[in-house]
Short mmCIF file of C-alpha atoms and ligand atoms in Angstrom, two decimals:
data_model
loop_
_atom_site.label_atom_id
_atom_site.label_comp_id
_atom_site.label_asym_id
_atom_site.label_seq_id
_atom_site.Cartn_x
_atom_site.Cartn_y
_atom_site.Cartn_z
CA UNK A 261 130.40 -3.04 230.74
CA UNK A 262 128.64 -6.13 230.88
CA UNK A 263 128.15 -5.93 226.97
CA UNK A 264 131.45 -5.41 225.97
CA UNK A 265 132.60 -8.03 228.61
CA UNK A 266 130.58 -10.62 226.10
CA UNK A 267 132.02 -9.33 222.92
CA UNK A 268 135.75 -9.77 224.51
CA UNK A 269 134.89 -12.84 224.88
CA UNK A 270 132.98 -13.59 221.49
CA UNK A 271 136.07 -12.09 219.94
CA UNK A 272 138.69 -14.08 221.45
CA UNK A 273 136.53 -17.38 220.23
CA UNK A 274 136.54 -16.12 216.94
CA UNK A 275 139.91 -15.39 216.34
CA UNK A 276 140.76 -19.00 217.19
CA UNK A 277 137.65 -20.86 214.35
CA UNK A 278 137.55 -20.75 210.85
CA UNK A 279 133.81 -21.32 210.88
CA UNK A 280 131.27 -19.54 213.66
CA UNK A 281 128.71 -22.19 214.21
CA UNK A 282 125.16 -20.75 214.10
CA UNK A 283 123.98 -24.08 216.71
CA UNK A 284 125.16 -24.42 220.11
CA UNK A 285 124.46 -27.38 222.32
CA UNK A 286 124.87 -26.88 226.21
CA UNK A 287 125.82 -30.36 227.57
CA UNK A 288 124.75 -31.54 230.70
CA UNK A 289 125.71 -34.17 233.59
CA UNK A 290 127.07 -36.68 232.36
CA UNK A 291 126.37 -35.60 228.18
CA UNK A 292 129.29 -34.49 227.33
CA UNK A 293 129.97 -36.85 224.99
CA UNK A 294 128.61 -35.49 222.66
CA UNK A 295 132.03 -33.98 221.38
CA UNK A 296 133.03 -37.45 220.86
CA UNK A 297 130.89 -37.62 217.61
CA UNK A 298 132.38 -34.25 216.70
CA UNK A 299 135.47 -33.44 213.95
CA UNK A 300 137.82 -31.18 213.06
CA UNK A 301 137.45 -29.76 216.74
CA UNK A 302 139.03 -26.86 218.43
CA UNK A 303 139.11 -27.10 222.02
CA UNK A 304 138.89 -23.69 223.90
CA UNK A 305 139.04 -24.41 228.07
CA UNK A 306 136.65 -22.37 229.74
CA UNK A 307 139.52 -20.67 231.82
CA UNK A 308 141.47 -19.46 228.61
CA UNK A 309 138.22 -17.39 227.33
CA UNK A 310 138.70 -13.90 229.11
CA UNK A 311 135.23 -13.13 231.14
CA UNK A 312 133.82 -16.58 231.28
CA UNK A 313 132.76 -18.62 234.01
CA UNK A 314 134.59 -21.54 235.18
CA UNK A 315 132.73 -25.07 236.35
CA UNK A 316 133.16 -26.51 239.60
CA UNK A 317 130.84 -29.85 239.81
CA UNK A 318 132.36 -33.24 238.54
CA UNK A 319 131.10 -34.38 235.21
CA UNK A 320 131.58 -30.73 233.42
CA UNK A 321 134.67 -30.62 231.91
CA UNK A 322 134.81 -27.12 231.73
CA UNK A 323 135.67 -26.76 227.63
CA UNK A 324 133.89 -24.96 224.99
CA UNK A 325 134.25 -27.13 221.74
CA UNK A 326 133.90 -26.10 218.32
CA UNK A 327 133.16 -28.64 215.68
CA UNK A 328 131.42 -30.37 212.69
CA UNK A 329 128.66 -32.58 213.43
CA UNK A 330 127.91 -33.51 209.75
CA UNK A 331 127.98 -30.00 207.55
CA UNK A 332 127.16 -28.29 210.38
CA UNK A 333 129.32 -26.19 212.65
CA UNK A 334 128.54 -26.65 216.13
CA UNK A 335 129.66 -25.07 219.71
CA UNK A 336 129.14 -27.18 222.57
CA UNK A 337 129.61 -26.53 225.96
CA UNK A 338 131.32 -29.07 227.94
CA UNK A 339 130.20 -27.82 231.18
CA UNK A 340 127.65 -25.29 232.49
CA UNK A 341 126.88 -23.31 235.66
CA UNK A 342 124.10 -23.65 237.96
CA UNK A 343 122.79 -21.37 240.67
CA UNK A 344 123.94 -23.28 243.73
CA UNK A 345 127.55 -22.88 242.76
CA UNK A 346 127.13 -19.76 243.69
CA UNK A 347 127.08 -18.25 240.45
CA UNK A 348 124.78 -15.08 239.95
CA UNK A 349 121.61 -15.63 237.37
CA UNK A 350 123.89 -13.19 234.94
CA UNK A 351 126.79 -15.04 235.24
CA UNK A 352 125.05 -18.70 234.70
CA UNK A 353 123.70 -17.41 231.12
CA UNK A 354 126.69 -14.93 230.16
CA UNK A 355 128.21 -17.92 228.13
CA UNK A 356 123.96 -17.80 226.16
CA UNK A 357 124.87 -14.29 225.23
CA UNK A 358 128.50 -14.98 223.92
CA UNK A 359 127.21 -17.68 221.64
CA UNK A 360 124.92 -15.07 220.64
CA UNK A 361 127.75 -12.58 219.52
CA UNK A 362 129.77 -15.32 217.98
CA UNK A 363 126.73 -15.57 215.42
CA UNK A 364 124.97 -18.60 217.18
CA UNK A 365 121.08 -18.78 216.06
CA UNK A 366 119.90 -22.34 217.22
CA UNK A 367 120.67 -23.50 221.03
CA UNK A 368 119.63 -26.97 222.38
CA UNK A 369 120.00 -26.99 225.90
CA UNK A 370 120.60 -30.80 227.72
CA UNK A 371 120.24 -31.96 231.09
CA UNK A 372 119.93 -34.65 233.95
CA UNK A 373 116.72 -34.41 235.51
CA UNK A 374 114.62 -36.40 238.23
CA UNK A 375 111.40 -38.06 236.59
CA UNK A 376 107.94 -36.45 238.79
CA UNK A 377 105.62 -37.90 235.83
CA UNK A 378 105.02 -41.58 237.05
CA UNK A 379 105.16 -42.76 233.77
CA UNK A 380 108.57 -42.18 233.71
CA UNK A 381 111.74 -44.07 234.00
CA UNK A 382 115.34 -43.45 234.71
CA UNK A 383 116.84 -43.43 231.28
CA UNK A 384 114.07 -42.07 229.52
CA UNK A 385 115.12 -38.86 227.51
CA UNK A 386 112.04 -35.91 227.36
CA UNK A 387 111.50 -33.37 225.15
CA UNK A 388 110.69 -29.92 227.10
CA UNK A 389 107.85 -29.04 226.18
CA UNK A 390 107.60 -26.11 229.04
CA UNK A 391 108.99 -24.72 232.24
CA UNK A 392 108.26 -23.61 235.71
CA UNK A 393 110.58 -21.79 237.34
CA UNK A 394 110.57 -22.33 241.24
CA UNK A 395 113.44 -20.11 241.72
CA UNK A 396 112.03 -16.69 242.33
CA UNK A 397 115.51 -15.44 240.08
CA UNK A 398 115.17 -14.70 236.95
CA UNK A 399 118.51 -13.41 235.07
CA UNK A 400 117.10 -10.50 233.14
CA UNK A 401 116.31 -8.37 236.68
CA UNK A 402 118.61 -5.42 236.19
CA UNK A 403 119.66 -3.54 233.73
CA UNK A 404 118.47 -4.19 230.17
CA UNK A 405 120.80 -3.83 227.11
CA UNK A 406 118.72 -3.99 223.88
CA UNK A 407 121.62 -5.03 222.14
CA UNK A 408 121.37 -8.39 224.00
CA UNK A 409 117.83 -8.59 224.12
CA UNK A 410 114.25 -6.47 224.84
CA UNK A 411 113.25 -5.57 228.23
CA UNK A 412 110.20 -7.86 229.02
CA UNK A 413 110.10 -10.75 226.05
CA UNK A 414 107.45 -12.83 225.63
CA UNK A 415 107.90 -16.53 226.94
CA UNK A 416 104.56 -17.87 225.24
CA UNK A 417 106.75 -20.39 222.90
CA UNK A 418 109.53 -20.42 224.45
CA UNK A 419 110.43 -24.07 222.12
CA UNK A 420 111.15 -23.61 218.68
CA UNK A 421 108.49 -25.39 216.55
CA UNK A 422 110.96 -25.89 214.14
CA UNK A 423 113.82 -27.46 215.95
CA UNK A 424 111.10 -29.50 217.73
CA UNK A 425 109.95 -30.48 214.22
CA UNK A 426 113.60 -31.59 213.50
CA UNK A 427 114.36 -33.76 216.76
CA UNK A 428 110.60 -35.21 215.91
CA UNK A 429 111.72 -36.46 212.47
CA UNK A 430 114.98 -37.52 213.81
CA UNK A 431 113.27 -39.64 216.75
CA UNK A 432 111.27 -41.20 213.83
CA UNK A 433 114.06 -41.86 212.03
CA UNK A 434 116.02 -43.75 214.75
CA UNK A 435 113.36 -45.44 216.00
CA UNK A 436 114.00 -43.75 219.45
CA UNK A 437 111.15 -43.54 221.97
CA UNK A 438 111.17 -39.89 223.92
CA UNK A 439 108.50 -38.71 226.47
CA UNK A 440 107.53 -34.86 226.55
CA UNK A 441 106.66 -32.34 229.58
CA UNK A 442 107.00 -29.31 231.67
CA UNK A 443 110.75 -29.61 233.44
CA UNK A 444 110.74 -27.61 236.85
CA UNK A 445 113.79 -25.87 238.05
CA UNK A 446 114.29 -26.11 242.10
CA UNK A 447 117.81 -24.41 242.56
CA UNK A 448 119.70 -27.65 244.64
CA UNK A 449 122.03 -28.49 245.52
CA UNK A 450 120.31 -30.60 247.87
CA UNK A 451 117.49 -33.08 246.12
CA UNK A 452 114.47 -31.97 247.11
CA UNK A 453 112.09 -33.13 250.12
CA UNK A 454 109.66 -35.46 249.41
CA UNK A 455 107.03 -33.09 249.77
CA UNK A 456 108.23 -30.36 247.19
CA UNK A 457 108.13 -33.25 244.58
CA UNK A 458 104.59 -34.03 245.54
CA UNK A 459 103.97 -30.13 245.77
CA UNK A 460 105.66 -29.62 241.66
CA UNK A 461 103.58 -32.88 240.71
CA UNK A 462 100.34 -30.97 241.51
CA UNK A 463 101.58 -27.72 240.10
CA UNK A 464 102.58 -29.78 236.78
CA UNK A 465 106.01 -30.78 236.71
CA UNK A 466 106.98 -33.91 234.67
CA UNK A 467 110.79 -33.53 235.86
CA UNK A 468 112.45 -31.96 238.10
CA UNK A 469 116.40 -30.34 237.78
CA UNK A 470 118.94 -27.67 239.11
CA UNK A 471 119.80 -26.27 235.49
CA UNK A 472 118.25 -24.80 232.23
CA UNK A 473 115.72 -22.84 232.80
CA UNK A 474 117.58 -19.44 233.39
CA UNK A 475 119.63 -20.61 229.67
CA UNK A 476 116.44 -21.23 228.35
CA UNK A 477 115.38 -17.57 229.63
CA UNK A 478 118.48 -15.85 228.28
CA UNK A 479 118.27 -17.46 224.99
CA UNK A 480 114.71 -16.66 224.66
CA UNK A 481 115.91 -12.69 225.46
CA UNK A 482 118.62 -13.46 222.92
CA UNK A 483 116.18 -13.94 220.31
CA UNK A 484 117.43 -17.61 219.84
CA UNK A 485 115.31 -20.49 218.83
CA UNK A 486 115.91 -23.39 221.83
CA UNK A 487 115.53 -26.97 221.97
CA UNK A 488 115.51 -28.94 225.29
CA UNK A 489 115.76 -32.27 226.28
CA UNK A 490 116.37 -33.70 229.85
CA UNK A 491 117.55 -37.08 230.45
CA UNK A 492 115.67 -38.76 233.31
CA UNK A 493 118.59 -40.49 235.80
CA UNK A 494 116.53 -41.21 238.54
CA UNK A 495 113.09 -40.71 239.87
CA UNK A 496 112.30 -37.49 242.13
CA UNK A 497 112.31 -37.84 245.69
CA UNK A 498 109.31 -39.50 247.68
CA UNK A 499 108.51 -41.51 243.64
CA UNK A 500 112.00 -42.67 243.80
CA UNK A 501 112.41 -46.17 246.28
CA UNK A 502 116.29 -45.47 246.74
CA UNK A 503 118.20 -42.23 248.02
CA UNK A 504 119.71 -40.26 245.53
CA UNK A 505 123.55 -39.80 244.35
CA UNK A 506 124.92 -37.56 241.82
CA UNK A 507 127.06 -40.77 241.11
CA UNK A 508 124.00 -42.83 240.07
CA UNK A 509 123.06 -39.56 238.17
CA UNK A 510 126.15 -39.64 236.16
CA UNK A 511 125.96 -43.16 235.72
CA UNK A 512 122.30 -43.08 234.15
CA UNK A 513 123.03 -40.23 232.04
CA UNK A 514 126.59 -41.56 230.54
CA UNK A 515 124.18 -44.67 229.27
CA UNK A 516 121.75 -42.33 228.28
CA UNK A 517 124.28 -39.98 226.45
CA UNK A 518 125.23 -42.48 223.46
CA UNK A 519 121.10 -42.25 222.72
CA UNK A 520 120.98 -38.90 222.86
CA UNK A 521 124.13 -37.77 220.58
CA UNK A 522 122.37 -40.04 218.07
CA UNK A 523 119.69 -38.33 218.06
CA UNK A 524 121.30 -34.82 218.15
CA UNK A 525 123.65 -36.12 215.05
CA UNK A 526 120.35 -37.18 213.38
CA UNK A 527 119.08 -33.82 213.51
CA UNK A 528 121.87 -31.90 213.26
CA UNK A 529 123.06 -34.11 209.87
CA UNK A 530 119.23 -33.56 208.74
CA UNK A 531 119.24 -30.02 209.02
N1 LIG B 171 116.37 -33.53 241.31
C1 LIG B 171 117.01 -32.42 240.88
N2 LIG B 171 117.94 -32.44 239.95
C2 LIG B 171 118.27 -33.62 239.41
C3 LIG B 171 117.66 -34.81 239.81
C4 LIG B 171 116.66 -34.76 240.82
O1 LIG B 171 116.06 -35.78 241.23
N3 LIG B 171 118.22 -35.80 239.06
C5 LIG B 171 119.14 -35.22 238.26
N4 LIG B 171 119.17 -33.89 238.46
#
């Protein structure tokens, strides 16, 4: 069921684009501008596409866009799902597996993150270098269709080389200073405590977020090559001197955003 659920939904996409785009980009907070540097768009809501999810938090509009960035035909998600909606781990990383079965090869994954590496500072984008997921979920428990993906894949690179290569180059090109490290999932929605940040500092965490990681699973399962980048808005609790609002959040990463879809045109442009 769950398979054929995905292709109704990869279908119906594809009936409406001339082009299937083999890179996806999931936006986060406060990033989705990113279809702003897109053309020739087609703009599919979220709620149109039979099976798919639906966003509830301000700053995800809730569209899946389907565009040129340069030569290349790209999907971006205007939106995404997190755990503490509510939403299961399967239904947070259905829309991974739909870009799979609309031909999708390449996924970068964005974000707004909280900055646990002291060296940080809000505005500061990072490359993802690796994860730690604090969850305890993980959306491949159940079932297992090998048409989606093998039972128990192997999460020893889970960064493409090659797309890292690519948003390397394009850094270089643009001049565009980036930091890189481990990003740390802690499902929200509250921030957390003072004491979990110190607690993810020791364990290795450069940022903290409530997204990603469970895409970044599902795309690894996929057999997709991912690229991540976070966007630090605000330092983590306890490093941080102010409370925390998602406003402030939003705020940091719209500035932020014009940087990063730069970048993401560079590399995308240079592919
Ligand atoms: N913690 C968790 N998620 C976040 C943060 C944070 O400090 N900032 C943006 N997303």
């Amino acid at each position: 069921m769950y398979y054929e659920n995905i292709k109704e939904s990869a279908d119906f996409i594809l009936e409406r684009i001339d082009e299937a785009p083999k890179t996806a980009v999931i936006l986060g907070s406060g990033l989705g501008g990113v279809v702003d540097i897109m053309t020739d768009k087609t703009v599919i809501p979220y709620e149109d596409i039979p099976n798919f999810p639906r966003s509830t938090v301000p700053g995800h509009a809730g569209n899946l866009v389907i565009g040129k960035i340069g030569a290349q035909t790209v999907a971006a998600m205007q939106g995404r799902f997190h755990y503490y909606e509510g939403f299961s781990m399967k239904e947070l990383t259905y829309p991974v597996y739909v870009m799979k079965l609309i031909g999708v090869e390449n996924i970068i994954i964005t974000n707004a993150c909280g900055g646990v590496n002291r060296s940080f500072k809000p505005g500061d984008l990072m490359i993802i270098d690796n994860y730690i997921n604090f969850l305890g979920q993980n959306p491949l428990i159940g079932d297992n269709d090998e048409r989606l993906g093998p039972r128990f894949p192997d999460m020893s690179e889970p960064f493409s080389k090659e797309l890292l290569e690519k948003a390397e180059k394009a850094a270089e090109k643009l001049g565009i200073d980036y930091k890189r490290g481990v990003y740390a999932l802690f499902n929200g929605p509250c921030y957390e405590s003072a004491a979990e940040i110190h607690a993810y500092e020791v364990l290795g965490a450069d940022a903290v977020g409530m997204s990603t990681v469970p895409e970044i699973i599902a795309a690894n399962h996929a057999g997709m090559k991912v690229f991540g980048v976070s966007c630090v808005t605000n330092m983590a609790t306890g490093i941080a001197k102010v409370k925390h609002s998602h406003e402030e959040v939003v705020r940091v990463a719209n500035e932020s955003s014009t940087k990063l879809c730069e970048w993401l045109k560079t590399m995308l442009i240079d592919w």
